[in-house]
Short mmCIF file of C-alpha atoms in Angstrom, two decimals:
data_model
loop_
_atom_site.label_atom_id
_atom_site.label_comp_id
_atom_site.label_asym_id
_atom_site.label_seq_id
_atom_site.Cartn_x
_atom_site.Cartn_y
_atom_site.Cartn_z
CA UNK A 1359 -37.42 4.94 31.51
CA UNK A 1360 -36.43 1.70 33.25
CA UNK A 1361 -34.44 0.49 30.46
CA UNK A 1362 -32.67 3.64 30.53
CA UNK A 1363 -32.07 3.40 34.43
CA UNK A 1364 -30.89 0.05 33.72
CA UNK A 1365 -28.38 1.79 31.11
CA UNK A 1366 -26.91 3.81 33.65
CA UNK A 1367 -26.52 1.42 36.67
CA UNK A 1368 -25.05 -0.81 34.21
CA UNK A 1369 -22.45 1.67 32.87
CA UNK A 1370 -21.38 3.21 36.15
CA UNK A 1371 -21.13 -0.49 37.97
CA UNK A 1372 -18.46 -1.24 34.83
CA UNK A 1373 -16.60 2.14 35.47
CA UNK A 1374 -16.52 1.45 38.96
CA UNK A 1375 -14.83 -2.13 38.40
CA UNK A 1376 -12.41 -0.60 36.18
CA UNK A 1377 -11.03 2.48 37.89
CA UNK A 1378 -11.06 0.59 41.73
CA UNK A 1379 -7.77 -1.41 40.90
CA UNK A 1380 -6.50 2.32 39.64
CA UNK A 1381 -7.41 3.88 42.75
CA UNK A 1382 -6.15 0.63 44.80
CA UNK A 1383 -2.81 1.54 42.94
CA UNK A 1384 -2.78 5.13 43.68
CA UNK A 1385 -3.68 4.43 47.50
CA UNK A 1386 -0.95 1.95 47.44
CA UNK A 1387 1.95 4.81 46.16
CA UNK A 1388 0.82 7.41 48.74
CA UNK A 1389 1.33 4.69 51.89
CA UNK A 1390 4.56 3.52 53.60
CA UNK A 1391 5.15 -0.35 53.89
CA UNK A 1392 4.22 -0.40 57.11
CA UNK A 1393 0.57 1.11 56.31
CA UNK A 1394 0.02 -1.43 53.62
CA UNK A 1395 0.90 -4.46 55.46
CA UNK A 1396 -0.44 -3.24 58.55
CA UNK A 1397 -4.72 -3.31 57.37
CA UNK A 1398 -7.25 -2.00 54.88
CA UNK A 1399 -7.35 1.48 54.37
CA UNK A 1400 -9.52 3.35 52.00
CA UNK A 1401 -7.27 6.09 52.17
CA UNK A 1402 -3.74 6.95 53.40
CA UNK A 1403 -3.19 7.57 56.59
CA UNK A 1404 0.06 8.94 56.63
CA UNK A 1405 0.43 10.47 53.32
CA UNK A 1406 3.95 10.30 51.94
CA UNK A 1407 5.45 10.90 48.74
CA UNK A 1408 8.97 8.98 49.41
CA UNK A 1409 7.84 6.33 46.76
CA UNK A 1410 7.65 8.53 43.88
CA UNK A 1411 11.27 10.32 45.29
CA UNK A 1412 12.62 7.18 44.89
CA UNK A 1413 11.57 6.64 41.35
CA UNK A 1414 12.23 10.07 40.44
CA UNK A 1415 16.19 9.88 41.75
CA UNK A 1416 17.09 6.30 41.52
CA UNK A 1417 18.92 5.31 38.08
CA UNK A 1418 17.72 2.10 38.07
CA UNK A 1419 14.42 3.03 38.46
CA UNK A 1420 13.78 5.79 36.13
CA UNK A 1421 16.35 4.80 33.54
CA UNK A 1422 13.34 1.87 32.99
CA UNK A 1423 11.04 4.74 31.51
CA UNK A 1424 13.69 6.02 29.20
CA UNK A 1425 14.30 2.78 27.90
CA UNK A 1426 10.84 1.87 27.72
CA UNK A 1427 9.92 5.20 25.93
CA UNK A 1428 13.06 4.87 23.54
CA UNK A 1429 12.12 1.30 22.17
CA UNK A 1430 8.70 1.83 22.13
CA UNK A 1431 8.87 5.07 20.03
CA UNK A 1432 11.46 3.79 18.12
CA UNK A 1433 8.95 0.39 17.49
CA UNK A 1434 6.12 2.89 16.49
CA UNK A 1435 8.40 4.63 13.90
CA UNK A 1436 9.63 1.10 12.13
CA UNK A 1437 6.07 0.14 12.18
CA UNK A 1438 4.63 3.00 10.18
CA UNK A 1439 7.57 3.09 7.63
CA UNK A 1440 7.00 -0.34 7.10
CA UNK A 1441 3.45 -1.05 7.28
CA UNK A 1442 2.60 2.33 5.04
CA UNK A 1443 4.05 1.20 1.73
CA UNK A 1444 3.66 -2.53 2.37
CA UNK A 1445 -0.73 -1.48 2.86
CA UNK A 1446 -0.91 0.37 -0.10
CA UNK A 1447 0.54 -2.25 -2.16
CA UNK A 1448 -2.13 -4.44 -0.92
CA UNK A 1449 -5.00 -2.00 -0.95
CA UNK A 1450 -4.20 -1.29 -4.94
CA UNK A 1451 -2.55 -3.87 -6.58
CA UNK A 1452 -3.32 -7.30 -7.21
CA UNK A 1453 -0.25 -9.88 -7.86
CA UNK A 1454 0.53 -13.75 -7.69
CA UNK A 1455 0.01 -14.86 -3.85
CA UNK A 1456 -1.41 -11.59 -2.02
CA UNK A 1457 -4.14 -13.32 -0.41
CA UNK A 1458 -1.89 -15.36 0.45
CA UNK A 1459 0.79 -13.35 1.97
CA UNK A 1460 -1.68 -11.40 3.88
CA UNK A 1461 -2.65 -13.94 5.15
CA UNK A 1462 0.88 -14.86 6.38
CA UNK A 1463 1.31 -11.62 7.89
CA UNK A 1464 -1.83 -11.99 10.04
CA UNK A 1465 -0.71 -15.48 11.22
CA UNK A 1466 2.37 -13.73 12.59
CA UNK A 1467 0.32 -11.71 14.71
CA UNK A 1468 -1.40 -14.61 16.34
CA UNK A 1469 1.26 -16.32 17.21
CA UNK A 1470 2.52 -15.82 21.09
CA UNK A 1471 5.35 -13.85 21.28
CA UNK A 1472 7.21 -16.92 23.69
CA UNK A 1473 7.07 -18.61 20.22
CA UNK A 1474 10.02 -16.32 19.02
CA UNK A 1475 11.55 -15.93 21.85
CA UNK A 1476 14.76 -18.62 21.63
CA UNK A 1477 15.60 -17.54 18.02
CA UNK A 1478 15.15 -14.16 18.77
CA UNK A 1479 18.00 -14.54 21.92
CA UNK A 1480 20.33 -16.47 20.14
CA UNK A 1481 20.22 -14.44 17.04
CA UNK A 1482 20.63 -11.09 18.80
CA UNK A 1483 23.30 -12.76 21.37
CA UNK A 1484 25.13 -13.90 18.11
CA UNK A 1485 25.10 -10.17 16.45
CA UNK A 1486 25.71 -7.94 19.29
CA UNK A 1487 21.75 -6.85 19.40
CA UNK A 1488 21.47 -8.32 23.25
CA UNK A 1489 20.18 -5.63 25.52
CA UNK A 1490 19.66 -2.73 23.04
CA UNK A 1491 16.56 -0.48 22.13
CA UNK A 1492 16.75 -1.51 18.51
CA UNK A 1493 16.37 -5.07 19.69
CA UNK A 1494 13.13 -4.84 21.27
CA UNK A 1495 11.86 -2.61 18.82
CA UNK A 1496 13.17 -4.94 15.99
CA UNK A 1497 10.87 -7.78 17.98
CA UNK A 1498 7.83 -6.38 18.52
CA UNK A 1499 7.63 -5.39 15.01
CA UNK A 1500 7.06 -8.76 14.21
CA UNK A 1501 3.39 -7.94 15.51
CA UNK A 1502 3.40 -4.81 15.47
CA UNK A 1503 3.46 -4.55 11.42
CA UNK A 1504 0.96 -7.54 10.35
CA UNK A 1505 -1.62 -5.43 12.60
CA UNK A 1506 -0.67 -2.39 11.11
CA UNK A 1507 -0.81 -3.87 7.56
CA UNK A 1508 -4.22 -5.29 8.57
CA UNK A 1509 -5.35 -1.97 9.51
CA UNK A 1510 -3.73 0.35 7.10
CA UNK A 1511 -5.14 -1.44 4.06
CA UNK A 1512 -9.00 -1.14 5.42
CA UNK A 1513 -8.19 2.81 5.49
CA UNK A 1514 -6.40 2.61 2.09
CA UNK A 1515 -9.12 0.82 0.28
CA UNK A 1516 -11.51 3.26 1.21
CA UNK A 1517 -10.05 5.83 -0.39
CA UNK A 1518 -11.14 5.55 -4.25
CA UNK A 1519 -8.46 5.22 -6.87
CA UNK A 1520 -9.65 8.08 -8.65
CA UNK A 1521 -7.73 10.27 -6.13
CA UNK A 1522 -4.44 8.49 -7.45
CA UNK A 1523 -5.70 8.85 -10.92
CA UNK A 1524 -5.64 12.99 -10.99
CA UNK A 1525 -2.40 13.18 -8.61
CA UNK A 1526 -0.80 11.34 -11.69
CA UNK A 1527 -2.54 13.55 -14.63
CA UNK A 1528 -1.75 16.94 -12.08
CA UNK A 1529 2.08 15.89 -12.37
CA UNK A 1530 2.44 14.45 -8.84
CA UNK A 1531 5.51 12.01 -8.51
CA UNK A 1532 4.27 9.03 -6.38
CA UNK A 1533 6.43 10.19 -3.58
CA UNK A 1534 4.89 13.31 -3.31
CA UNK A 1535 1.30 11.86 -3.74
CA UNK A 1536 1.93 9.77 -1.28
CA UNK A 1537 2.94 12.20 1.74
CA UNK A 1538 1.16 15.50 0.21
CA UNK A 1539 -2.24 14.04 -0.80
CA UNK A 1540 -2.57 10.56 0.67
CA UNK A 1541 -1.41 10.54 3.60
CA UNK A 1542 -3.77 13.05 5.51
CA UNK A 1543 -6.56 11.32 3.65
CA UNK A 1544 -5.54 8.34 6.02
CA UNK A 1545 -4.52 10.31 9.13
CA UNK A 1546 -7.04 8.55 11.72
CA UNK A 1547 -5.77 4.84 10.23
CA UNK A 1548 -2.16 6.12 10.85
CA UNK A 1549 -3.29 7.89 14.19
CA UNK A 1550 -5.15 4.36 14.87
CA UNK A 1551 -2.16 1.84 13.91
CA UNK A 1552 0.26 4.44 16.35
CA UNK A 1553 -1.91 4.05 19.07
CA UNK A 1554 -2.20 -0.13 18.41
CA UNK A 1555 1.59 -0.62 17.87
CA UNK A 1556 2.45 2.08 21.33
CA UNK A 1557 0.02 -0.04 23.40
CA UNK A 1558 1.67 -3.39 22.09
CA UNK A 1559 5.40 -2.44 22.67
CA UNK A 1560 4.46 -0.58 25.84
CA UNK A 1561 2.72 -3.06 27.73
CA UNK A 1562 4.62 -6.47 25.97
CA UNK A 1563 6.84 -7.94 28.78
CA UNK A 1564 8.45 -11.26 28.07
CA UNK A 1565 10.13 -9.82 24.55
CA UNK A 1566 11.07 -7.00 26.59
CA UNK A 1567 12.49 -8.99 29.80
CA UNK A 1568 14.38 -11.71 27.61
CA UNK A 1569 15.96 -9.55 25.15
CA UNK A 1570 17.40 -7.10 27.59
CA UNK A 1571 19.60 -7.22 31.23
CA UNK A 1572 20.91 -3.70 31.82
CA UNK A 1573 21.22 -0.99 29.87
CA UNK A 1574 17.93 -1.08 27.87
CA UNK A 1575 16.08 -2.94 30.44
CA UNK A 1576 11.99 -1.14 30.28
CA UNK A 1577 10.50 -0.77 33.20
CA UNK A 1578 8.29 -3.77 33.68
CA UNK A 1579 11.06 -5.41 33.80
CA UNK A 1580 12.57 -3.71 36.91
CA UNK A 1581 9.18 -3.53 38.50
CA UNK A 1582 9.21 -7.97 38.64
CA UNK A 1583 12.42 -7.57 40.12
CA UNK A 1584 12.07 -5.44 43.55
CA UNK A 1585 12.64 -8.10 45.67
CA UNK A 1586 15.42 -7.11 48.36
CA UNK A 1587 16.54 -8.36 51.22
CA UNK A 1588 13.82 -6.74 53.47
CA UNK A 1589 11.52 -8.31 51.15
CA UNK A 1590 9.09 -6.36 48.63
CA UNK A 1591 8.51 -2.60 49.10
CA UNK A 1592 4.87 -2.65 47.87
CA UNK A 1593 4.93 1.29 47.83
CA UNK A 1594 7.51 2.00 45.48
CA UNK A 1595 6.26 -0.69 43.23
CA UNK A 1596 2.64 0.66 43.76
CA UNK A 1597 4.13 4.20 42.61
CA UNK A 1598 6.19 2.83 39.71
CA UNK A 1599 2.85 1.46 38.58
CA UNK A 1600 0.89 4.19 38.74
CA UNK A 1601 3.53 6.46 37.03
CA UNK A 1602 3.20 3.87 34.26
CA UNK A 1603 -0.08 4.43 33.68
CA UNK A 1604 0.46 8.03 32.75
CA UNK A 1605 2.13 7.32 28.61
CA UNK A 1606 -0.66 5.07 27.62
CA UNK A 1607 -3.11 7.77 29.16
CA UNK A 1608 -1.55 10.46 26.85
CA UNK A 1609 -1.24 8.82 24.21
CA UNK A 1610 -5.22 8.10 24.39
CA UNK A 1611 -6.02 11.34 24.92
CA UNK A 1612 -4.04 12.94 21.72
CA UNK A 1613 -5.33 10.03 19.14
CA UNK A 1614 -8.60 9.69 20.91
CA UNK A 1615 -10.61 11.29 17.55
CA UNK A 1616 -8.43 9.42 15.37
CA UNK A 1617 -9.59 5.69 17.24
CA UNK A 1618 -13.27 6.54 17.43
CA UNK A 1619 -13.33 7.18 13.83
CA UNK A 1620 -11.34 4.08 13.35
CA UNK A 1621 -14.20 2.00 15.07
CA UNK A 1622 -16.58 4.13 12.76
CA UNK A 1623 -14.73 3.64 9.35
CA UNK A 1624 -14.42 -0.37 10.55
CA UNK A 1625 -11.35 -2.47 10.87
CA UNK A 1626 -10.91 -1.45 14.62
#
């Protein structure tokens, strides 16, 4: 009984540290400037929504989301196409050096992205790649896939070969194996390495800030740079935070089945 109490103080003190700086953040978007600098408030005093207008109708405010949401979903997309083929080659085969390469790929992933960060700005400055979408998609891919590889080939392995065995006697093509029959055999790994590769590109900043000025410049990028002349307006960045919140939220909730089964089946 006491260990259980102890179970649930435990819990709801950890829930408690983790949603305060949330609701710190959604206080914050609901006060003027005034409010915040002026003293501690639990709550707003004078509720306003003027932060979130100015998101909502300032260009260079919202145009950060679309950018953000274009590069990351364009990341997500590379990823899969590349880390699909390049897992099940490694979850069925066995050739000169794959130990080896895999472990290559994995290195990649530990290294900090500031590593790349000069050759990536000179080559994409040299090729006409500076502040696009593809650009920062192209970049965090370098991560992006070695995870996905890594995960993707735990899922694959676990599905016997048998299953490509009959699709080959039945008349399948591999192509058509592939999509038809193995694919939704592996749906939480693939539902698992979207939700990896969306956090990644969504919440990466340096990549994002270096490689990009204006047109595809994300939106933590424009949120370090609110400085104006009457100094910072903690509201509207308070707001723009909180209203970046909400992609990683939904993207949770629609592949949260797919992640717990992930941490069941391993390599998660």
């Amino acid at each position: 009984m006491r260990q259980t109490r102890s179970k649930n103080v435990g819990i709801t003190l950890f829930i408690l540290l983790l949603l305060t700086p949330i609701y710190w953040l959604l206080n914050m978007s609901f006060k003027t400037n005034q409010e915040i600098l002026g003293g501690l408030t639990l709550w707003p005093q004078n509720f306003t929504l003027d932060n979130y207008a100015v998101i909502f109708t300032d260009p260079s405010w919202y145009s950060g989301y679309i950018n953000s949401m274009i590069y990351v979903s364009i990341n997500v997309v590379i990823t899969l196409l590349v880390a699909l083929p390049a897992a099940y080659a490694f979850s069925r085969y066995k050739f000169l050096g794959d130990k080896h390469l895999f472990f290559w790929l994995l290195s990649n992933r530990m290294a900090p992205p500031a590593v790349f960060l000069l050759p990536f700005f000179q080559l994409y400055s040299s090729i006409g790649l500076f502040d696009t979408h593809i650009a920062v998609a192209l970049a965090h891919c370098l991560f992006n896939v070695p995870l996905a590889v890594w995960i993707l080939e735990g899922f694959m392995s676990g599905v016997p070969r048998e299953y490509d065995e009959m699709a080959y006697i039945d008349g399948y093509s591999f192509p058509k194996f592939f999509v038809k029959v193995f694919l939704p055999m592996i749906r939480s790994g693939i539902g698992v390495t979207a939700f990896f590769a969306f956090m990644f590109s969504w919440v990466e900043l340096l990549l994002a800030r270096t490689l990009t000025s204006v047109d595809a410049q994300p939106i933590g990028a424009i949120m370090t740079r609110t400085i104006g002349a009457s100094g910072i307006d903690w509201g509207v960045l308070a707001a723009a935070g909180s209203l970046t919140i909400i992609p990683g939220l939904l993207v949770i909730w629609f592949v949260r089945n797919h992640v717990a089964k992930g941490f069941a089946l391993g390599r998660v």
